PDB file of C-alpha atoms in Angstrom:
ATOM      1  CA  MET N  19       0.000   0.000   0.000  1.00 33.00           C
ATOM      2  CA  PRO N  20       1.522   3.393  -0.954  1.00 33.00           C
ATOM      3  CA  MET N  21       2.945   5.543   1.830  1.00 34.00           C
ATOM      4  CA  ASN N  22       1.011   8.682   0.894  1.00 36.00           C
ATOM      5  CA  ALA N  23       0.524  11.712   3.085  1.00 38.00           C
ATOM      6  CA  LEU N  24      -2.407  11.508   5.461  1.00 49.00           C
ATOM      7  CA  PRO N  25      -5.337  13.827   4.638  1.00 70.00           C
ATOM      8  CA  GLU N  26      -4.847  17.131   6.379  1.00 79.00           C
ATOM      9  CA  ARG N  27      -8.439  18.348   6.427  1.00 86.00           C
ATOM     10  CA  PHE N  28     -12.031  17.180   6.452  1.00 91.00           C
ATOM     11  CA  GLU N  29     -13.947  17.722   3.230  1.00 87.00           C
ATOM     12  CA  GLY N  30     -17.383  16.574   4.375  1.00 85.00           C
ATOM     13  CA  GLU N  31     -17.112  12.974   3.165  1.00 83.00           C
ATOM     14  CA  ALA N  32     -17.572   9.785   5.180  1.00 84.00           C
ATOM     15  CA  LEU N  33     -14.270   8.116   6.029  1.00 89.00           C
ATOM     16  CA  ALA N  34     -13.364   4.454   6.417  1.00 91.00           C
ATOM     17  CA  ILE N  35     -12.118   4.974   9.960  1.00 95.00           C
ATOM     18  CA  ASP N  36     -13.533   4.539  13.471  1.00 97.00           C
ATOM     19  CA  LEU N  37     -11.529   5.577  16.523  1.00 98.00           C
ATOM     20  CA  HIS N  38     -13.988   4.654  19.273  1.00 98.00           C
ATOM     21  CA  MET N  39     -15.291   1.083  19.637  1.00 98.00           C
ATOM     22  CA  HIS N  40     -15.648  -1.544  22.359  1.00 96.00           C
ATOM     23  CA  SER N  41     -15.156  -5.308  22.560  1.00 95.00           C
ATOM     24  CA  THR N  42     -15.664  -8.052  25.136  1.00 91.00           C
ATOM     25  CA  ALA N  43     -12.479  -6.828  26.807  1.00 92.00           C
ATOM     26  CA  SER N  44     -14.811  -4.278  28.426  1.00 90.00           C
ATOM     27  CA  ASP N  45     -18.533  -3.862  27.802  1.00 86.00           C
ATOM     28  CA  GLY N  46     -18.836  -4.672  24.099  1.00 89.00           C
ATOM     29  CA  ALA N  47     -20.634  -7.717  22.732  1.00 87.00           C
ATOM     30  CA  LEU N  48     -18.080  -8.767  20.089  1.00 94.00           C
ATOM     31  CA  SER N  49     -14.672 -10.277  20.738  1.00 95.00           C
ATOM     32  CA  PRO N  50     -11.722  -8.175  19.508  1.00 98.00           C
ATOM     33  CA  GLU N  51     -11.357 -10.536  16.549  1.00 98.00           C
ATOM     34  CA  ALA N  52     -15.060 -10.414  15.662  1.00 98.00           C
ATOM     35  CA  LEU N  53     -15.050  -6.627  15.945  1.00 98.00           C
ATOM     36  CA  VAL N  54     -12.154  -6.319  13.511  1.00 98.00           C
ATOM     37  CA  GLU N  55     -13.902  -8.722  11.137  1.00 98.00           C
ATOM     38  CA  ALA N  56     -17.059  -6.592  11.350  1.00 97.00           C
ATOM     39  CA  CYS N  57     -15.012  -3.481  10.588  1.00 97.00           C
ATOM     40  CA  ALA N  58     -13.462  -5.140   7.549  1.00 97.00           C
ATOM     41  CA  ALA N  59     -16.885  -6.300   6.339  1.00 96.00           C
ATOM     42  CA  ARG N  60     -18.100  -2.694   6.497  1.00 95.00           C
ATOM     43  CA  GLY N  61     -15.127  -1.454   4.500  1.00 93.00           C
ATOM     44  CA  LEU N  62     -13.188   0.157   7.336  1.00 95.00           C
ATOM     45  CA  THR N  63      -9.433   0.375   6.884  1.00 93.00           C
ATOM     46  CA  HIS N  64      -8.432   2.046  10.167  1.00 95.00           C
ATOM     47  CA  MET N  65      -9.738   1.621  13.702  1.00 97.00           C
ATOM     48  CA  ALA N  66      -8.952   2.025  17.376  1.00 98.00           C
ATOM     49  CA  LEU N  67     -10.108  -0.404  20.039  1.00 98.00           C
ATOM     50  CA  THR N  68     -11.064   1.809  22.994  1.00 98.00           C
ATOM     51  CA  ASP N  69     -12.245  -0.534  25.719  1.00 97.00           C
ATOM     52  CA  HIS N  70     -12.992   1.045  29.094  1.00 94.00           C
ATOM     53  CA  ASP N  71      -9.876   1.399  31.254  1.00 94.00           C
ATOM     54  CA  THR N  72      -8.084  -1.529  29.632  1.00 95.00           C
ATOM     55  CA  VAL N  73      -5.938  -2.492  26.647  1.00 97.00           C
ATOM     56  CA  ALA N  74      -6.509  -6.216  27.201  1.00 95.00           C
ATOM     57  CA  GLY N  75      -8.034  -6.776  23.748  1.00 97.00           C
ATOM     58  CA  VAL N  76      -5.651  -4.648  21.696  1.00 98.00           C
ATOM     59  CA  GLU N  77      -3.089  -7.297  20.755  1.00 98.00           C
ATOM     60  CA  ARG N  78      -5.809  -9.716  19.655  1.00 98.00           C
ATOM     61  CA  ALA N  79      -7.356  -6.946  17.568  1.00 98.00           C
ATOM     62  CA  ARG N  80      -3.993  -6.071  16.034  1.00 98.00           C
ATOM     63  CA  VAL N  81      -3.352  -9.658  14.955  1.00 98.00           C
ATOM     64  CA  ALA N  82      -6.863  -9.882  13.501  1.00 98.00           C
ATOM     65  CA  GLY N  83      -6.277  -6.565  11.746  1.00 97.00           C
ATOM     66  CA  GLU N  84      -3.241  -7.968   9.967  1.00 97.00           C
ATOM     67  CA  ARG N  85      -5.384 -10.856   8.770  1.00 97.00           C
ATOM     68  CA  HIS N  86      -8.235  -8.639   7.529  1.00 97.00           C
ATOM     69  CA  GLY N  87      -6.279  -5.653   6.235  1.00 94.00           C
ATOM     70  CA  VAL N  88      -7.417  -3.251   8.976  1.00 95.00           C
ATOM     71  CA  VAL N  89      -4.886  -0.999  10.711  1.00 95.00           C
ATOM     72  CA  VAL N  90      -5.513  -1.154  14.487  1.00 97.00           C
ATOM     73  CA  LEU N  91      -4.384   1.714  16.700  1.00 97.00           C
ATOM     74  CA  PRO N  92      -3.902   0.736  20.379  1.00 98.00           C
ATOM     75  CA  ALA N  93      -6.191   2.775  22.612  1.00 98.00           C
ATOM     76  CA  THR N  94      -8.347   2.864  25.726  1.00 98.00           C
ATOM     77  CA  GLU N  95     -11.235   4.948  27.048  1.00 98.00           C
ATOM     78  CA  LEU N  96     -10.379   6.293  30.493  1.00 97.00           C
ATOM     79  CA  SER N  97     -12.922   7.233  33.141  1.00 93.00           C
ATOM     80  CA  CYS N  98     -12.279  10.418  35.116  1.00 95.00           C
ATOM     81  CA  GLN N  99     -13.908  13.282  36.989  1.00 94.00           C
ATOM     82  CA  TRP N 100     -14.231  16.968  36.115  1.00 96.00           C
ATOM     83  CA  ARG N 101     -16.086  19.282  38.492  1.00 94.00           C
ATOM     84  CA  GLY N 102     -18.079  16.339  39.852  1.00 89.00           C
ATOM     85  CA  ILE N 103     -19.064  15.053  36.399  1.00 90.00           C
ATOM     86  CA  ASN N 104     -18.013  11.687  34.969  1.00 89.00           C
ATOM     87  CA  ILE N 105     -15.958  12.395  31.839  1.00 95.00           C
ATOM     88  CA  HIS N 106     -14.275   9.996  29.415  1.00 97.00           C
ATOM     89  CA  VAL N 107     -10.923  10.520  27.724  1.00 98.00           C
ATOM     90  CA  VAL N 108      -9.816   8.324  24.844  1.00 98.00           C
ATOM     91  CA  GLY N 109      -6.110   7.611  24.962  1.00 98.00           C
ATOM     92  CA  LEU N 110      -4.831   6.920  21.447  1.00 98.00           C
ATOM     93  CA  LEU N 111      -1.609   5.033  22.082  1.00 98.00           C
ATOM     94  CA  PRO N 112       0.826   4.612  19.165  1.00 97.00           C
ATOM     95  CA  SER N 113       3.384   3.093  21.578  1.00 96.00           C
ATOM     96  CA  GLY N 114       0.853   1.158  23.644  1.00 96.00           C
ATOM     97  CA  ALA N 115       0.186   1.427  27.379  1.00 97.00           C
ATOM     98  CA  GLN N 116       3.314   2.086  29.393  1.00 95.00           C
ATOM     99  CA  GLY N 117       4.647   4.136  32.294  1.00 95.00           C
ATOM    100  CA  GLU N 118       2.086   5.869  34.491  1.00 97.00           C
ATOM    101  CA  LEU N 119      -0.753   4.751  32.221  1.00 98.00           C
ATOM    102  CA  ALA N 120      -0.009   1.065  32.795  1.00 97.00           C
ATOM    103  CA  SER N 121      -0.132   1.419  36.576  1.00 96.00           C
ATOM    104  CA  GLY N 122      -3.142   3.735  36.301  1.00 97.00           C
ATOM    105  CA  LEU N 123      -5.064   1.085  34.364  1.00 96.00           C
ATOM    106  CA  GLU N 124      -4.446  -1.389  37.186  1.00 94.00           C
ATOM    107  CA  ARG N 125      -5.979   1.047  39.672  1.00 93.00           C
ATOM    108  CA  GLN N 126      -8.901   1.683  37.339  1.00 92.00           C
ATOM    109  CA  ALA N 127      -9.628  -2.054  37.177  1.00 89.00           C
ATOM    110  CA  GLU N 128      -9.706  -2.226  40.975  1.00 90.00           C
ATOM    111  CA  ALA N 129     -12.079   0.746  41.102  1.00 89.00           C
ATOM    112  CA  ARG N 130     -14.360  -0.915  38.562  1.00 87.00           C
ATOM    113  CA  GLU N 131     -14.484  -4.089  40.660  1.00 90.00           C
ATOM    114  CA  ARG N 132     -15.553  -2.139  43.740  1.00 92.00           C
ATOM    115  CA  ARG N 133     -18.134  -0.283  41.652  1.00 91.00           C
ATOM    116  CA  ALA N 134     -19.538  -3.561  40.288  1.00 94.00           C
ATOM    117  CA  MET N 135     -20.140  -4.834  43.812  1.00 95.00           C
ATOM    118  CA  GLN N 136     -22.057  -1.665  44.661  1.00 96.00           C
ATOM    119  CA  ILE N 137     -24.150  -1.914  41.480  1.00 97.00           C
ATOM    120  CA  ALA N 138     -24.899  -5.554  42.313  1.00 97.00           C
ATOM    121  CA  GLU N 139     -26.200  -4.585  45.742  1.00 97.00           C
ATOM    122  CA  ARG N 140     -28.486  -1.986  44.184  1.00 97.00           C
ATOM    123  CA  MET N 141     -29.770  -4.372  41.502  1.00 97.00           C
ATOM    124  CA  GLU N 142     -30.613  -6.996  44.124  1.00 97.00           C
ATOM    125  CA  ARG N 143     -32.867  -4.413  45.750  1.00 96.00           C
ATOM    126  CA  VAL N 144     -34.870  -4.148  42.513  1.00 95.00           C
ATOM    127  CA  GLY N 145     -35.265  -7.936  42.275  1.00 97.00           C
ATOM    128  CA  LEU N 146     -32.168  -9.301  40.527  1.00 97.00           C
ATOM    129  CA  GLU N 147     -31.100 -12.189  42.768  1.00 97.00           C
ATOM    130  CA  ASP N 148     -27.372 -13.046  42.873  1.00 97.00           C
ATOM    131  CA  ALA N 149     -26.797  -9.951  40.762  1.00 97.00           C
ATOM    132  CA  LEU N 150     -22.995 -10.115  40.720  1.00 96.00           C
ATOM    133  CA  ALA N 151     -22.943 -13.760  39.628  1.00 97.00           C
ATOM    134  CA  ARG N 152     -25.619 -13.163  36.995  1.00 97.00           C
ATOM    135  CA  ALA N 153     -23.727 -10.174  35.574  1.00 96.00           C
ATOM    136  CA  ARG N 154     -20.521 -12.215  35.551  1.00 94.00           C
ATOM    137  CA  GLU N 155     -22.322 -14.957  33.625  1.00 94.00           C
ATOM    138  CA  GLU N 156     -23.470 -12.409  31.055  1.00 91.00           C
ATOM    139  CA  ALA N 157     -19.946 -11.021  30.747  1.00 87.00           C
ATOM    140  CA  GLY N 158     -18.612 -14.506  30.015  1.00 84.00           C
ATOM    141  CA  SER N 159     -15.145 -13.681  31.346  1.00 80.00           C
ATOM    142  CA  ASP N 160     -13.335 -12.313  34.388  1.00 82.00           C
ATOM    143  CA  ARG N 161     -12.987  -8.786  33.001  1.00 83.00           C
ATOM    144  CA  PRO N 162     -14.258  -5.882  35.148  1.00 84.00           C
ATOM    145  CA  LEU N 163     -18.041  -5.687  35.018  1.00 89.00           C
ATOM    146  CA  GLY N 164     -19.908  -2.689  33.660  1.00 86.00           C
ATOM    147  CA  ARG N 165     -23.493  -1.485  33.668  1.00 90.00           C
ATOM    148  CA  PRO N 166     -24.299  -3.245  30.345  1.00 87.00           C
ATOM    149  CA  ASP N 167     -23.522  -6.594  32.003  1.00 91.00           C
ATOM    150  CA  PHE N 168     -26.102  -5.872  34.690  1.00 96.00           C
ATOM    151  CA  ALA N 169     -28.518  -4.657  32.012  1.00 95.00           C
ATOM    152  CA  ARG N 170     -28.183  -7.972  30.162  1.00 93.00           C
ATOM    153  CA  ALA N 171     -28.696  -9.812  33.450  1.00 97.00           C
ATOM    154  CA  LEU N 172     -31.905  -7.877  34.070  1.00 98.00           C
ATOM    155  CA  VAL N 173     -33.134  -8.821  30.600  1.00 97.00           C
ATOM    156  CA  ALA N 174     -32.172 -12.483  31.073  1.00 97.00           C
ATOM    157  CA  ALA N 175     -34.071 -12.540  34.374  1.00 97.00           C
ATOM    158  CA  GLU N 176     -37.099 -11.086  32.538  1.00 97.00           C
ATOM    159  CA  LEU N 177     -37.207  -8.104  34.895  1.00 97.00           C
ATOM    160  CA  VAL N 178     -37.085  -5.749  31.898  1.00 97.00           C
ATOM    161  CA  PRO N 179     -37.871  -6.375  28.220  1.00 97.00           C
ATOM    162  CA  ASP N 180     -34.621  -4.985  26.785  1.00 94.00           C
ATOM    163  CA  MET N 181     -31.380  -3.221  27.628  1.00 90.00           C
ATOM    164  CA  ALA N 182     -32.748   0.209  26.817  1.00 92.00           C
ATOM    165  CA  THR N 183     -35.437  -0.274  29.449  1.00 96.00           C
ATOM    166  CA  ALA N 184     -32.850  -1.571  31.926  1.00 97.00           C
ATOM    167  CA  PHE N 185     -30.915   1.651  31.595  1.00 94.00           C
ATOM    168  CA  ARG N 186     -34.016   3.838  31.614  1.00 94.00           C
ATOM    169  CA  ARG N 187     -35.343   2.268  34.809  1.00 96.00           C
ATOM    170  CA  HIS N 188     -32.311   1.129  36.762  1.00 97.00           C
ATOM    171  CA  LEU N 189     -28.865   1.855  35.321  1.00 95.00           C
ATOM    172  CA  GLY N 190     -28.929   5.161  33.459  1.00 88.00           C
ATOM    173  CA  ASN N 191     -27.743   8.503  34.747  1.00 80.00           C
ATOM    174  CA  GLY N 192     -29.310   9.277  38.102  1.00 84.00           C
ATOM    175  CA  LYS N 193     -30.796   5.793  38.541  1.00 92.00           C
ATOM    176  CA  ALA N 194     -30.053   3.319  41.329  1.00 93.00           C
ATOM    177  CA  GLY N 195     -27.296   1.556  39.390  1.00 94.00           C
ATOM    178  CA  ASP N 196     -25.518   4.746  38.364  1.00 89.00           C
ATOM    179  CA  ILE N 197     -22.699   4.409  40.869  1.00 87.00           C
ATOM    180  CA  LYS N 198     -20.178   7.218  40.704  1.00 75.00           C
ATOM    181  CA  ALA N 199     -16.823   5.553  41.168  1.00 75.00           C
ATOM    182  CA  HIS N 200     -13.972   7.567  42.639  1.00 82.00           C
ATOM    183  CA  TRP N 201     -12.316   8.098  39.301  1.00 91.00           C
ATOM    184  CA  PRO N 202      -9.135  10.190  39.031  1.00 96.00           C
ATOM    185  CA  SER N 203      -9.211  13.773  37.827  1.00 97.00           C
ATOM    186  CA  LEU N 204      -9.327  14.784  34.178  1.00 98.00           C
ATOM    187  CA  ALA N 205      -5.817  16.220  34.461  1.00 98.00           C
ATOM    188  CA  THR N 206      -4.520  12.960  35.943  1.00 98.00           C
ATOM    189  CA  VAL N 207      -5.693  10.693  33.121  1.00 98.00           C
ATOM    190  CA  VAL N 208      -4.486  13.160  30.484  1.00 98.00           C
ATOM    191  CA  ALA N 209      -1.063  13.030  32.163  1.00 98.00           C
ATOM    192  CA  TRP N 210      -1.149   9.220  32.018  1.00 98.00           C
ATOM    193  CA  VAL N 211      -1.786   9.294  28.271  1.00 98.00           C
ATOM    194  CA  LEU N 212       0.968  11.831  27.653  1.00 98.00           C
ATOM    195  CA  ASP N 213       3.409   9.801  29.762  1.00 98.00           C
ATOM    196  CA  ALA N 214       2.708   6.834  27.478  1.00 98.00           C
ATOM    197  CA  GLY N 215       3.506   8.943  24.406  1.00 97.00           C
ATOM    198  CA  GLY N 216      -0.147   8.975  23.386  1.00 98.00           C
ATOM    199  CA  VAL N 217      -2.749  11.459  22.211  1.00 98.00           C
ATOM    200  CA  ALA N 218      -5.488  12.396  24.688  1.00 98.00           C
ATOM    201  CA  ALA N 219      -8.868  12.915  22.999  1.00 98.00           C
ATOM    202  CA  LEU N 220     -11.940  14.082  24.905  1.00 98.00           C
ATOM    203  CA  ALA N 221     -14.665  11.499  24.254  1.00 98.00           C
ATOM    204  CA  HIS N 222     -18.107  12.566  22.965  1.00 98.00           C
ATOM    205  CA  PRO N 223     -18.109  16.144  24.372  1.00 98.00           C
ATOM    206  CA  LEU N 224     -21.734  16.654  23.288  1.00 97.00           C
ATOM    207  CA  ARG N 225     -23.058  13.863  25.527  1.00 94.00           C
ATOM    208  CA  TYR N 226     -22.427  15.288  28.967  1.00 94.00           C
ATOM    209  CA  GLY N 227     -25.499  17.500  29.049  1.00 92.00           C
ATOM    210  CA  LEU N 228     -23.414  20.657  29.294  1.00 96.00           C
ATOM    211  CA  THR N 229     -24.343  24.123  28.102  1.00 97.00           C
ATOM    212  CA  ARG N 230     -22.138  25.525  25.359  1.00 97.00           C
ATOM    213  CA  ARG N 231     -20.413  27.767  27.892  1.00 98.00           C
ATOM    214  CA  LYS N 232     -19.676  24.925  30.303  1.00 98.00           C
ATOM    215  CA  ARG N 233     -18.544  22.698  27.447  1.00 98.00           C
ATOM    216  CA  GLY N 234     -16.091  25.456  26.574  1.00 98.00           C
ATOM    217  CA  GLN N 235     -14.818  25.416  30.155  1.00 98.00           C
ATOM    218  CA  LEU N 236     -14.357  21.645  29.939  1.00 98.00           C
ATOM    219  CA  LEU N 237     -12.404  22.044  26.702  1.00 98.00           C
ATOM    220  CA  ASP N 238     -10.324  24.839  28.264  1.00 98.00           C
ATOM    221  CA  ASP N 239      -9.384  22.695  31.272  1.00 98.00           C
ATOM    222  CA  PHE N 240      -8.748  19.670  29.069  1.00 98.00           C
ATOM    223  CA  HIS N 241      -6.468  21.687  26.784  1.00 98.00           C
ATOM    224  CA  ALA N 242      -4.670  23.252  29.761  1.00 98.00           C
ATOM    225  CA  ALA N 243      -4.004  19.752  31.120  1.00 98.00           C
ATOM    226  CA  GLY N 244      -2.314  18.798  27.853  1.00 98.00           C
ATOM    227  CA  GLY N 245      -5.257  17.285  25.957  1.00 98.00           C
ATOM    228  CA  GLN N 246      -4.673  17.362  22.215  1.00 98.00           C
ATOM    229  CA  ALA N 247      -7.966  16.350  20.575  1.00 98.00           C
ATOM    230  CA  ALA N 248     -11.708  15.851  21.006  1.00 98.00           C
ATOM    231  CA  GLU N 249     -14.289  13.728  19.230  1.00 98.00           C
ATOM    232  CA  LEU N 250     -15.889  16.112  16.788  1.00 98.00           C
ATOM    233  CA  VAL N 251     -18.299  13.355  15.747  1.00 97.00           C
ATOM    234  CA  SER N 252     -19.523  10.536  17.977  1.00 97.00           C
ATOM    235  CA  GLY N 253     -22.145   8.370  16.302  1.00 95.00           C
ATOM    236  CA  PHE N 254     -25.013  10.342  14.809  1.00 95.00           C
ATOM    237  CA  GLN N 255     -25.451  13.998  15.718  1.00 95.00           C
ATOM    238  CA  ASN N 256     -26.932  17.228  14.407  1.00 94.00           C
ATOM    239  CA  PRO N 257     -24.669  18.777  11.711  1.00 93.00           C
ATOM    240  CA  ASP N 258     -25.279  22.298  13.017  1.00 95.00           C
ATOM    241  CA  VAL N 259     -24.189  21.277  16.504  1.00 96.00           C
ATOM    242  CA  THR N 260     -21.165  19.548  14.996  1.00 97.00           C
ATOM    243  CA  ARG N 261     -20.138  22.713  13.167  1.00 96.00           C
ATOM    244  CA  ASP N 262     -20.486  24.697  16.391  1.00 98.00           C
ATOM    245  CA  LEU N 263     -18.329  22.167  18.229  1.00 98.00           C
ATOM    246  CA  ALA N 264     -15.764  22.443  15.422  1.00 98.00           C
ATOM    247  CA  ARG N 265     -15.539  26.176  16.123  1.00 98.00           C
ATOM    248  CA  GLN N 266     -14.890  25.454  19.801  1.00 98.00           C
ATOM    249  CA  LEU N 267     -12.110  23.011  18.885  1.00 98.00           C
ATOM    250  CA  ALA N 268     -10.554  25.454  16.423  1.00 97.00           C
ATOM    251  CA  GLU N 269     -10.476  28.188  19.062  1.00 98.00           C
ATOM    252  CA  ARG N 270      -8.347  25.913  21.264  1.00 98.00           C
ATOM    253  CA  ASP N 271      -6.162  24.327  18.553  1.00 97.00           C
ATOM    254  CA  LEU N 272      -7.541  20.882  19.339  1.00 98.00           C
ATOM    255  CA  LEU N 273      -7.426  18.110  16.755  1.00 98.00           C
ATOM    256  CA  ALA N 274     -10.643  16.369  15.712  1.00 98.00           C
ATOM    257  CA  SER N 275     -11.244  12.675  16.310  1.00 98.00           C
ATOM    258  CA  LEU N 276     -14.310  10.634  15.395  1.00 97.00           C
ATOM    259  CA  GLY N 277     -15.927   7.318  16.246  1.00 97.00           C
ATOM    260  CA  SER N 278     -19.148   5.376  16.489  1.00 97.00           C
ATOM    261  CA  ASP N 279     -18.834   4.318  20.165  1.00 96.00           C
ATOM    262  CA  PHE N 280     -20.004   0.906  18.942  1.00 96.00           C
ATOM    263  CA  HIS N 281     -20.831  -1.655  21.647  1.00 92.00           C
ATOM    264  CA  PHE N 282     -23.098  -4.363  20.249  1.00 87.00           C
ATOM    265  CA  PRO N 283     -24.728  -5.472  16.981  1.00 91.00           C
ATOM    266  CA  GLY N 284     -28.398  -4.833  16.433  1.00 82.00           C
ATOM    267  CA  GLY N 285     -28.442  -1.323  17.838  1.00 77.00           C
ATOM    268  CA  HIS N 286     -28.651   1.908  15.891  1.00 80.00           C
ATOM    269  CA  LEU N 287     -24.870   2.015  15.547  1.00 87.00           C
ATOM    270  CA  ALA N 288     -22.507  -0.276  13.675  1.00 93.00           C
ATOM    271  CA  PRO N 289     -18.728  -0.052  13.301  1.00 95.00           C
ATOM    272  CA  GLY N 290     -17.995   3.045  11.274  1.00 94.00           C
ATOM    273  CA  SER N 291     -21.551   4.384  11.445  1.00 94.00           C
ATOM    274  CA  MET N 292     -21.547   8.078  12.255  1.00 95.00           C
ATOM    275  CA  THR N 293     -22.457  11.457  10.830  1.00 94.00           C
ATOM    276  CA  PRO N 294     -19.840  12.590   8.274  1.00 92.00           C
ATOM    277  CA  VAL N 295     -17.558  15.306   9.570  1.00 92.00           C
ATOM    278  CA  PRO N 296     -18.475  18.601   7.889  1.00 91.00           C
ATOM    279  CA  ARG N 297     -15.912  20.607   5.991  1.00 92.00           C
ATOM    280  CA  THR N 298     -13.835  22.318   8.674  1.00 94.00           C
ATOM    281  CA  SER N 299     -10.424  23.837   9.247  1.00 92.00           C
ATOM    282  CA  VAL N 300      -9.895  21.617  12.311  1.00 96.00           C
ATOM    283  CA  ALA N 301      -7.159  19.110  11.545  1.00 95.00           C
ATOM    284  CA  PRO N 302      -7.895  15.377  11.898  1.00 96.00           C
ATOM    285  CA  VAL N 303      -6.286  13.636  14.854  1.00 97.00           C
ATOM    286  CA  TRP N 304      -4.403  11.281  12.521  1.00 96.00           C
ATOM    287  CA  THR N 305      -2.272  14.223  11.371  1.00 92.00           C
ATOM    288  CA  HIS N 306      -0.566  13.968  14.770  1.00 94.00           C
ATOM    289  CA  PRO N 307       2.913  12.545  14.035  1.00 92.00           C
ATOM    290  CA  GLY N 308       2.568   9.619  16.425  1.00 94.00           C
ATOM    291  CA  ILE N 309      -0.684   8.422  14.914  1.00 95.00           C
ATOM    292  CA  ALA N 310       0.476   9.104  11.359  1.00 91.00           C
ATOM    293  CA  ALA N 311       3.424   6.807  12.052  1.00 91.00           C
ATOM    294  CA  VAL N 312       1.013   3.943  12.829  1.00 92.00           C
ATOM    295  CA  PHE N 313      -1.426   4.581  10.008  1.00 89.00           C
ATOM    296  CA  GLY N 314       1.337   5.292   7.506  1.00 77.00           C
ATOM    297  CA  HIS N 315      -0.857   6.125   4.539  1.00 56.00           C
ATOM    298  CA  SER N 316      -3.912   8.096   3.526  1.00 57.00           C
ATOM    299  CA  VAL N 317      -7.307   7.346   5.009  1.00 63.00           C
ATOM    300  CA  PRO N 318      -9.651   6.783   2.047  1.00 65.00           C
ATOM    301  CA  ALA N 319     -13.279   7.798   1.868  1.00 63.00           C
ATOM    302  CA  ALA N 320     -15.792   5.087   2.749  1.00 63.00           C
TER     303      ALA N 320
END
């Protein structure tokens, strides 16, 4: 494949790239290998596996990527706190997880285990007997449990008809199962990513329910901490809102990332499914030298 220059700007077209997806290494439904195969089937050429607070599935995805012709960028989605709000930062990791990030991921896994026990206690109160064991059965492995595992357990126990209802009634924001773990600060996880030689990208900035002004404050603090990018597009979103977010990124010299935040088949999202990035002066995150070194060639239109 020719070693051409990476595209330096967005021209409004859909791209064969997805930098935010999950596998069974965290709360996704597909194994790393199956996820890569699904990406290849949909014509994707570049991807990042961004499981929550872990890189456990990255090597498996990379090997599968070599088999299917998909370039896999090591990554993780880190949980953190900003002004009392749960925020996610995607660490795009050309050199993998190392240094402070590696030890930080170990602490994150321990925090997730404690959180799972608290969620289990709450779900037992709403009728899910042996909640921890049932969620573990749904997870099918010993990875840290997340709210989707408890949602699947609620569905399997016929306490709710589907996962959407499980979140609406019991696990969504502000519900009984919405346990706020004692995540590290935004600045801390950004520092972890930088210590690993990675690129810190603020995940889905439009999903935190912030006003435009407060979102600007979040971006200011993120940039001041050393953050280099933000997801300009996450799944499907209003083009006008996307253009406004692009202006906020441009004002802070942040790069633009994009991803579907895919978790499981059958939902409204599939690997690579997202609103096309509008024409904008904000540079794509893959123009960062570290990421360009992994991708190595142009990212074609889908």
